[in-house]
Every structure is written in C-alpha cells, then in structure tokens.
Amino acid sequence: MSTRSGLVDRHIAFVEALRGAGLSVSLAEDLDAIAVLGALDWTDRDVVREGYAASLVKRQAQRPTFEALFDLYFPRMVGGGAASLDPDAGSGEESGEESGDDVAASPVRDNAAALSAFREQLAEALAADDRQRLQQLAAEMVGRFGAMPGRGPGLSSWSAYTALQRVAPSELVAQIVAGLLAEGLTEEEAERGAGRRVGAFTAQVEADARRRIAEEKGADHVANVALRPSIERLDFMAARRSDLEEMRREIYPLARRLATRLTQEQHARRRGPLDFRRTVRASMSTGGVPIATHHRPKRPHRTELVVLCDVSGSVANFAQFTLLLVFALRDQFQKVRAFTFIDQVHEVTPYFKPGADVVDVMSDLAASTTHAALWGRTNYGRALGRFAEEHPDAVGPKTSLLVLGDARSNYSDLNEAVLRELAGTARHAWWLNPEHRRHWGTGDSAAAAYGDIVPMVECRNLTQLAEFVHDLTT
C-alpha cells in the first residue's frame, strides 16, 4: 500500500505556481516553509495560510497573488461544501420545481423566485457586513447562478461573470448606503463602505468560480490561464482602476528598493582603472611582486535625462508611471527634464517638485494633457518636429533621450529625420513601448520605422520598467 499522501506534490506545485506568478521563492525559503508547517496545526486552514505567508511572501503587494494561489491549491471546501452532502438540503418547495436527469442530480436552482430570495439574503448580509455569511453566499451564488452545464469539452462549467450578471450585487449599493446612513455615517463614508463591501463580495465570487474550475481542470491550469498576475507583472494597458491605485502605492517603494540597489552597485564599482605606474612602484617594496594593485579614482559621471512621453489615452497610464519612477530616482541623474505630447509638446518638469504628493502630481499630469493636444489625434511626426523647434537646447551631447509611447501615429508623417537628428545629438537614446512585441508594426504602428533609428524596448509592467531604469542609471 502506498504511503504517499500527495501533500508534498501539492506543496511543490504551490511553490512553483508562486514562482510562475512572479514571487521569488528560494530553495531556502521553500525548506523554511516546510519546517514551519511541520510545527503548525494542520486542522486550522487560516493557521496554515499564515505559516506559508510568513515563509514565502516578502512584500505586501505580493499578498493578493499569494492568497489567490493558496485558495486554488488549498481550497476552503470541495464542490458545494458539506451542505451539498446533506440529504435534506435541497428538499422542500424547490426540489419539485425542476425536472430532468441533470437538474435532479444537481443542487443548482435558478429561477425568478430563487433569484429574488437570494438577493434579499445577500442585501441583508451586505448591510450587516456578515463576512462568514457572505462567504457562504458567494459559494451558493456560483453554484446556483454561475453553472453552465452541458458545455463542450475543454470549456469550464462555472462562470463568475454569469453569476454576477444574474444577481447584480452592484445594484444593491443604494440599499446598503441607506442602511449605513441610518447608522450615522456621512454620505461619502457610506458610499465608500458600500463599494468596499460589494467589491469584496465580488472578489469572493470570482475566487469560488476559480476554485470550482480548478476542481475540473486542475489548479495548475487555472494558475496559468485564469489568475491575474501580481501587480508588478500586470500590464499597464490591461490594468483596471483598482490596479492603478495599487500601482501608485507601489511606485515609491519600488523606487526606494531600486535606489538602494543602485547605491550598493555604485559603491562596488568605486575603483577606477588600474594605475600601472603606482602599482609597479609599490611592488618595489615586495621584491617586484605586485601584491597590491592601485587604481585611478573613478571620474564621477551622472546622466542628464530628457523624457519625451506620449500621453494619449491608450498609453497615458504607462507614461505617468514611468515619469513617477524616473523622478523618484532623480537623485541618480544629474538633471531630468520631461515633456508630454499628443500632437503638441508641453514641458511638465515643474510638476515634479521634491516631496510632492503622488496624487497631486498625477492630477496635474492629467490636466496638462490638454496642452499636449491641438487636434486630439496622436501625431508623432508633428510632435517630434515641434519639440526640436521649441526646445533646441534640451538634447545635447551629455543627454540620454528616452521616448515613451506605442509608436501608433494614425498613419501620419513620421518625421524620421528629426528623430534621427535627436538620437545623433544625444549620448544615448531609447524608446520604451508598452505594447507586446508581437503587435509592433501592425495597423498604424510605426514601431519598425522608429525602432530602426532608436533602440526600442518592450516595457509592459513595473518589473520590466524597474529593470530598464536600473540599466539606464548604471
């Protein structure tokens, strides 16, 4: 009889999924997690989760990804839970309403009366903020209103989208707000609290749908195709409003980590080239054997950076986060100037004051977009020409030029000669493109034409952005 429980395989698969999602888990941390779990009580799932988190999670930004993967590999329950195994569950009035083999064998009940009753229960639970009851209702909601039986092979039988469309918990916000106002909260506090409760419940529904799909197709499949990546690996152009708020909170911790790493590396490279004369002269005291080497002092050098950003709607978030990170690291540069454009050029350097609040900076940048657009359509050729005419002294031999944009110019004149002249004047020039490389050159994309003049780098998330800025400052 085999004594293999499968727990080790599950642990290994969980750790591999964390690594695949962008969390750096070393072998030592893996072994630490095993040691921690050996000392914990496995009858309490919350204790196991906290033990894993203490061993494997390094930053708070990684916690949502960890929680989602933990729910996949160590689910709270299987199927409909213990309630679905109760022979009395599902009996009563509703049990005789459905017919057919599939429905008779399933606890799923979806009709107008059931939907109305469920919405009443959900409204009461949301108003009372009863988290245990809401967790039960999330599982019930997916089981009753998110089932899609009879789909073809390879397609999942559960859908959080279908369940949310049927029940529409967002339509209960006004009812929750009214209850919170009666408790004495202000209107702003009540709206914020109601939105938070509905948002948390929606996340529970999505998590339960992933759990059920994982039971059908395996946790590895769901982790690879259905789970959103960590905030550091989430594409700028696929981010939702809540993701953007989290990215803003992450940008300055990321800048601090990057600045610390840069400082350490610069200290390590403090020695300059070998001073041959001093080394030979010093070797006379040891019989001509150069035991100790001497080096020339390294000449201090820091880069002057000019950033030219496309702030049209499709890439505005990418440009703003890149500007925030660059200015958070401005001490690493001798001088930084930033310009935004759509079809006109506008300098935004004054917005980045030392100690400025990130929300204010983002608001100012959004307001400045009107100065960067005359016709409202992105025109790279026109913007490059205006930049060269209005700011001829911006780019010089000591300057590194950084262009941010997707290179989609609405089939207008690309004005490649101006970009070639700017790249030739600057010490270095790069182009960061937030689109996936496979989309370059498609439709109105001029990535191929501009990429022949300036090295173009794919930069779709915070991880790629941090790696590029690190290489830029070293």
mmCIF file of N, CA, C and O in Angstrom, residues 103-164:
data_model
loop_
_atom_site.group_PDB
_atom_site.id
_atom_site.type_symbol
_atom_site.label_atom_id
_atom_site.label_comp_id
_atom_site.label_asym_id
_atom_site.label_seq_id
_atom_site.Cartn_x
_atom_site.Cartn_y
_atom_site.Cartn_z
ATOM 1 N N VAL A 103 -30.574 18.135 -13.790
ATOM 2 C CA VAL A 103 -31.009 19.057 -12.751
ATOM 3 C C VAL A 103 -31.355 18.317 -11.478
ATOM 4 O O VAL A 103 -31.055 18.763 -10.370
ATOM 5 N N ALA A 104 -31.978 17.101 -11.624
ATOM 6 C CA ALA A 104 -32.354 16.355 -10.441
ATOM 7 C C ALA A 104 -31.136 15.924 -9.654
ATOM 8 O O ALA A 104 -31.162 15.830 -8.423
ATOM 9 N N ALA A 105 -30.018 15.685 -10.360
ATOM 10 C CA ALA A 105 -28.801 15.250 -9.670
ATOM 11 C C ALA A 105 -27.994 16.417 -9.155
ATOM 12 O O ALA A 105 -27.005 16.230 -8.471
ATOM 13 N N SER A 106 -28.380 17.659 -9.453
ATOM 14 C CA SER A 106 -27.602 18.836 -9.065
ATOM 15 C C SER A 106 -28.353 19.679 -8.052
ATOM 16 O O SER A 106 -29.573 19.794 -8.115
ATOM 17 N N PRO A 107 -27.628 20.299 -7.091
ATOM 18 C CA PRO A 107 -28.293 21.194 -6.143
ATOM 19 C C PRO A 107 -28.596 22.560 -6.746
ATOM 20 O O PRO A 107 -29.142 23.414 -6.072
ATOM 21 N N VAL A 108 -28.242 22.790 -8.006
ATOM 22 C CA VAL A 108 -28.413 24.108 -8.611
ATOM 23 C C VAL A 108 -29.890 24.415 -8.794
ATOM 24 O O VAL A 108 -30.649 23.611 -9.332
ATOM 25 N N ARG A 109 -30.304 25.561 -8.356
ATOM 26 C CA ARG A 109 -31.683 26.034 -8.558
ATOM 27 C C ARG A 109 -31.605 27.476 -9.037
ATOM 28 O O ARG A 109 -31.069 28.326 -8.353
ATOM 29 N N ASP A 110 -32.107 27.758 -10.233
ATOM 30 C CA ASP A 110 -32.050 29.111 -10.780
ATOM 31 C C ASP A 110 -33.392 29.426 -11.421
ATOM 32 O O ASP A 110 -33.708 28.923 -12.493
ATOM 33 N N ASN A 111 -34.162 30.204 -10.727
ATOM 34 C CA ASN A 111 -35.402 30.705 -11.307
ATOM 35 C C ASN A 111 -35.688 32.063 -10.676
ATOM 36 O O ASN A 111 -34.930 32.536 -9.812
ATOM 37 N N ALA A 112 -36.739 32.732 -11.117
ATOM 38 C CA ALA A 112 -37.014 34.096 -10.673
ATOM 39 C C ALA A 112 -37.229 34.175 -9.164
ATOM 40 O O ALA A 112 -36.721 35.089 -8.493
ATOM 41 N N ALA A 113 -37.971 33.184 -8.607
ATOM 42 C CA ALA A 113 -38.236 33.211 -7.169
ATOM 43 C C ALA A 113 -36.945 33.000 -6.381
ATOM 44 O O ALA A 113 -36.695 33.679 -5.369
ATOM 45 N N ALA A 114 -36.120 32.043 -6.856
ATOM 46 C CA ALA A 114 -34.858 31.776 -6.169
ATOM 47 C C ALA A 114 -33.942 32.988 -6.243
ATOM 48 O O ALA A 114 -33.259 33.338 -5.267
ATOM 49 N N LEU A 115 -33.929 33.644 -7.401
ATOM 50 C CA LEU A 115 -33.074 34.824 -7.562
ATOM 51 C C LEU A 115 -33.510 35.949 -6.627
ATOM 52 O O LEU A 115 -32.679 36.592 -5.978
ATOM 53 N N SER A 116 -34.806 36.196 -6.542
ATOM 54 C CA SER A 116 -35.315 37.257 -5.675
ATOM 55 C C SER A 116 -34.996 36.969 -4.211
ATOM 56 O O SER A 116 -34.544 37.855 -3.467
ATOM 57 N N ALA A 117 -35.207 35.693 -3.794
ATOM 58 C CA ALA A 117 -34.916 35.325 -2.401
ATOM 59 C C ALA A 117 -33.435 35.459 -2.102
ATOM 60 O O ALA A 117 -33.028 35.933 -1.026
ATOM 61 N N PHE A 118 -32.608 35.052 -3.067
ATOM 62 C CA PHE A 118 -31.163 35.132 -2.848
ATOM 63 C C PHE A 118 -30.707 36.589 -2.728
ATOM 64 O O PHE A 118 -29.874 36.923 -1.887
ATOM 65 N N ARG A 119 -31.243 37.471 -3.551
ATOM 66 C CA ARG A 119 -30.861 38.884 -3.486
ATOM 67 C C ARG A 119 -31.242 39.498 -2.137
ATOM 68 O O ARG A 119 -30.525 40.346 -1.604
ATOM 69 N N GLU A 120 -32.371 39.073 -1.590
ATOM 70 C CA GLU A 120 -32.769 39.575 -0.272
ATOM 71 C C GLU A 120 -31.768 39.130 0.800
ATOM 72 O O GLU A 120 -31.356 39.912 1.662
ATOM 73 N N GLN A 121 -31.380 37.842 0.732
ATOM 74 C CA GLN A 121 -30.391 37.354 1.698
ATOM 75 C C GLN A 121 -29.062 38.090 1.537
ATOM 76 O O GLN A 121 -28.403 38.442 2.523
ATOM 77 N N LEU A 122 -28.678 38.304 0.288
ATOM 78 C CA LEU A 122 -27.401 38.986 0.029
ATOM 79 C C LEU A 122 -27.440 40.428 0.538
ATOM 80 O O LEU A 122 -26.472 40.909 1.145
ATOM 81 N N ALA A 123 -28.534 41.114 0.309
ATOM 82 C CA ALA A 123 -28.660 42.503 0.774
ATOM 83 C C ALA A 123 -28.557 42.569 2.299
ATOM 84 O O ALA A 123 -27.898 43.464 2.855
ATOM 85 N N GLU A 124 -29.188 41.622 2.981
ATOM 86 C CA GLU A 124 -29.117 41.612 4.444
ATOM 87 C C GLU A 124 -27.689 41.353 4.925
ATOM 88 O O GLU A 124 -27.203 42.008 5.851
ATOM 89 N N ALA A 125 -27.022 40.398 4.276
ATOM 90 C CA ALA A 125 -25.653 40.082 4.687
ATOM 91 C C ALA A 125 -24.701 41.239 4.412
ATOM 92 O O ALA A 125 -23.813 41.549 5.222
ATOM 93 N N LEU A 126 -24.871 41.906 3.254
ATOM 94 C CA LEU A 126 -24.021 43.050 2.930
ATOM 95 C C LEU A 126 -24.280 44.208 3.888
ATOM 96 O O LEU A 126 -23.341 44.890 4.325
ATOM 97 N N ALA A 127 -25.533 44.436 4.218
ATOM 98 C CA ALA A 127 -25.865 45.527 5.138
ATOM 99 C C ALA A 127 -25.281 45.272 6.522
ATOM 100 O O ALA A 127 -24.808 46.195 7.194
ATOM 101 N N ALA A 128 -25.289 43.995 6.947
ATOM 102 C CA ALA A 128 -24.748 43.654 8.264
ATOM 103 C C ALA A 128 -23.243 43.414 8.228
ATOM 104 O O ALA A 128 -22.617 43.241 9.281
ATOM 105 N N ASP A 129 -22.666 43.379 7.020
ATOM 106 C CA ASP A 129 -21.236 43.084 6.840
ATOM 107 C C ASP A 129 -20.870 41.765 7.542
ATOM 108 O O ASP A 129 -19.828 41.661 8.187
ATOM 109 N N ASP A 130 -21.755 40.767 7.378
ATOM 110 C CA ASP A 130 -21.545 39.438 7.962
ATOM 111 C C ASP A 130 -20.627 38.647 7.026
ATOM 112 O O ASP A 130 -21.078 38.066 6.034
ATOM 113 N N ARG A 131 -19.340 38.641 7.304
ATOM 114 C CA ARG A 131 -18.355 38.093 6.368
ATOM 115 C C ARG A 131 -18.471 36.577 6.211
ATOM 116 O O ARG A 131 -18.270 36.050 5.124
ATOM 117 N N GLN A 132 -18.788 35.879 7.297
ATOM 118 C CA GLN A 132 -18.938 34.431 7.176
ATOM 119 C C GLN A 132 -20.143 34.087 6.303
ATOM 120 O O GLN A 132 -20.081 33.208 5.446
ATOM 121 N N ARG A 133 -21.232 34.787 6.506
ATOM 122 C CA ARG A 133 -22.423 34.562 5.698
ATOM 123 C C ARG A 133 -22.180 34.937 4.238
ATOM 124 O O ARG A 133 -22.634 34.247 3.317
ATOM 125 N N LEU A 134 -21.428 36.032 4.010
ATOM 126 C CA LEU A 134 -21.126 36.438 2.639
ATOM 127 C C LEU A 134 -20.277 35.392 1.931
ATOM 128 O O LEU A 134 -20.446 35.141 0.735
ATOM 129 N N GLN A 135 -19.368 34.769 2.666
ATOM 130 C CA GLN A 135 -18.548 33.711 2.066
ATOM 131 C C GLN A 135 -19.420 32.529 1.652
ATOM 132 O O GLN A 135 -19.240 31.948 0.579
ATOM 133 N N GLN A 136 -20.385 32.176 2.501
ATOM 134 C CA GLN A 136 -21.314 31.097 2.156
ATOM 135 C C GLN A 136 -22.164 31.473 0.941
ATOM 136 O O GLN A 136 -22.398 30.661 0.043
ATOM 137 N N LEU A 137 -22.625 32.724 0.920
ATOM 138 C CA LEU A 137 -23.463 33.166 -0.198
ATOM 139 C C LEU A 137 -22.686 33.216 -1.505
ATOM 140 O O LEU A 137 -23.252 32.953 -2.576
ATOM 141 N N ALA A 138 -21.386 33.549 -1.443
ATOM 142 C CA ALA A 138 -20.571 33.573 -2.670
ATOM 143 C C ALA A 138 -20.506 32.184 -3.287
ATOM 144 O O ALA A 138 -20.666 32.010 -4.507
ATOM 145 N N ALA A 139 -20.272 31.150 -2.437
ATOM 146 C CA ALA A 139 -20.229 29.772 -2.939
ATOM 147 C C ALA A 139 -21.599 29.356 -3.477
ATOM 148 O O ALA A 139 -21.709 28.711 -4.530
ATOM 149 N N GLU A 140 -22.653 29.730 -2.754
ATOM 150 C CA GLU A 140 -24.001 29.377 -3.197
ATOM 151 C C GLU A 140 -24.355 30.079 -4.508
ATOM 152 O O GLU A 140 -24.993 29.497 -5.391
ATOM 153 N N MET A 141 -23.925 31.312 -4.624
ATOM 154 C CA MET A 141 -24.244 32.098 -5.826
ATOM 155 C C MET A 141 -23.614 31.473 -7.074
ATOM 156 O O MET A 141 -24.260 31.370 -8.120
ATOM 157 N N VAL A 142 -22.360 31.068 -6.977
ATOM 158 C CA VAL A 142 -21.712 30.432 -8.129
ATOM 159 C C VAL A 142 -22.390 29.096 -8.431
ATOM 160 O O VAL A 142 -22.638 28.751 -9.589
ATOM 161 N N GLY A 143 -22.710 28.325 -7.360
ATOM 162 C CA GLY A 143 -23.336 27.023 -7.565
ATOM 163 C C GLY A 143 -24.715 27.118 -8.202
ATOM 164 O O GLY A 143 -25.093 26.273 -9.011
ATOM 165 N N ARG A 144 -25.474 28.154 -7.861
ATOM 166 C CA ARG A 144 -26.852 28.248 -8.346
ATOM 167 C C ARG A 144 -26.982 29.079 -9.620
ATOM 168 O O ARG A 144 -27.780 28.776 -10.501
ATOM 169 N N PHE A 145 -26.191 30.152 -9.715
ATOM 170 C CA PHE A 145 -26.392 31.082 -10.833
ATOM 171 C C PHE A 145 -25.188 31.155 -11.781
ATOM 172 O O PHE A 145 -25.269 31.840 -12.795
ATOM 173 N N GLY A 146 -24.102 30.490 -11.428
ATOM 174 C CA GLY A 146 -22.919 30.543 -12.282
ATOM 175 C C GLY A 146 -22.635 29.241 -12.993
ATOM 176 O O GLY A 146 -21.601 29.107 -13.650
ATOM 177 N N ALA A 147 -23.547 28.272 -12.891
ATOM 178 C CA ALA A 147 -23.322 26.974 -13.531
ATOM 179 C C ALA A 147 -23.652 27.046 -15.009
ATOM 180 O O ALA A 147 -24.630 27.680 -15.412
ATOM 181 N N MET A 148 -22.825 26.422 -15.814
ATOM 182 C CA MET A 148 -23.058 26.343 -17.259
ATOM 183 C C MET A 148 -22.886 24.893 -17.691
ATOM 184 O O MET A 148 -21.891 24.545 -18.353
ATOM 185 N N PRO A 149 -23.836 23.996 -17.320
ATOM 186 C CA PRO A 149 -23.694 22.584 -17.649
ATOM 187 C C PRO A 149 -23.884 22.343 -19.146
ATOM 188 O O PRO A 149 -24.490 23.150 -19.844
ATOM 189 N N GLY A 150 -23.315 21.235 -19.588
ATOM 190 C CA GLY A 150 -23.507 20.832 -20.977
ATOM 191 C C GLY A 150 -22.602 21.528 -21.963
ATOM 192 O O GLY A 150 -22.831 21.437 -23.170
ATOM 193 N N ARG A 151 -21.567 22.248 -21.508
ATOM 194 C CA ARG A 151 -20.646 22.902 -22.441
ATOM 195 C C ARG A 151 -19.700 21.873 -23.050
ATOM 196 O O ARG A 151 -19.526 20.771 -22.547
ATOM 197 N N GLY A 152 -19.109 22.225 -24.145
ATOM 198 C CA GLY A 152 -18.240 21.310 -24.862
ATOM 199 C C GLY A 152 -16.988 20.968 -24.093
ATOM 200 O O GLY A 152 -16.664 21.612 -23.090
ATOM 201 N N PRO A 153 -16.282 19.935 -24.556
ATOM 202 C CA PRO A 153 -15.041 19.539 -23.883
ATOM 203 C C PRO A 153 -14.016 20.663 -23.922
ATOM 204 O O PRO A 153 -13.877 21.349 -24.934
ATOM 205 N N GLY A 154 -13.330 20.824 -22.820
ATOM 206 C CA GLY A 154 -12.314 21.866 -22.719
ATOM 207 C C GLY A 154 -12.829 23.177 -22.186
ATOM 208 O O GLY A 154 -12.051 24.068 -21.858
ATOM 209 N N LEU A 155 -14.171 23.328 -22.098
ATOM 210 C CA LEU A 155 -14.747 24.574 -21.585
ATOM 211 C C LEU A 155 -15.196 24.371 -20.140
ATOM 212 O O LEU A 155 -15.728 23.313 -19.790
ATOM 213 N N SER A 156 -15.010 25.397 -19.325
ATOM 214 C CA SER A 156 -15.347 25.269 -17.913
ATOM 215 C C SER A 156 -16.853 25.322 -17.711
ATOM 216 O O SER A 156 -17.584 25.893 -18.524
ATOM 217 N N SER A 157 -17.317 24.708 -16.616
ATOM 218 C CA SER A 157 -18.749 24.646 -16.325
ATOM 219 C C SER A 157 -19.194 25.720 -15.359
ATOM 220 O O SER A 157 -20.363 25.734 -14.951
ATOM 221 N N TRP A 158 -18.286 26.605 -14.957
ATOM 222 C CA TRP A 158 -18.626 27.617 -13.963
ATOM 223 C C TRP A 158 -18.169 28.985 -14.445
ATOM 224 O O TRP A 158 -17.112 29.111 -15.058
ATOM 225 N N SER A 159 -18.947 30.010 -14.145
ATOM 226 C CA SER A 159 -18.611 31.356 -14.593
ATOM 227 C C SER A 159 -18.997 32.373 -13.525
ATOM 228 O O SER A 159 -20.185 32.496 -13.187
ATOM 229 N N ALA A 160 -18.003 33.097 -13.030
ATOM 230 C CA ALA A 160 -18.294 34.180 -12.091
ATOM 231 C C ALA A 160 -19.025 35.310 -12.798
ATOM 232 O O ALA A 160 -19.907 35.957 -12.223
ATOM 233 N N TYR A 161 -18.660 35.542 -14.071
ATOM 234 C CA TYR A 161 -19.319 36.615 -14.839
ATOM 235 C C TYR A 161 -20.818 36.352 -14.952
ATOM 236 O O TYR A 161 -21.636 37.255 -14.740
ATOM 237 N N THR A 162 -21.196 35.104 -15.276
ATOM 238 C CA THR A 162 -22.618 34.769 -15.414
ATOM 239 C C THR A 162 -23.346 34.968 -14.092
ATOM 240 O O THR A 162 -24.457 35.530 -14.044
ATOM 241 N N ALA A 163 -22.731 34.515 -13.003
ATOM 242 C CA ALA A 163 -23.366 34.658 -11.687
ATOM 243 C C ALA A 163 -23.532 36.131 -11.310
ATOM 244 O O ALA A 163 -24.587 36.544 -10.805
ATOM 245 N N LEU A 164 -22.509 36.932 -11.573
ATOM 246 C CA LEU A 164 -22.583 38.351 -11.220
ATOM 247 C C LEU A 164 -23.597 39.088 -12.091
ATOM 248 O O LEU A 164 -24.270 40.013 -11.624
#
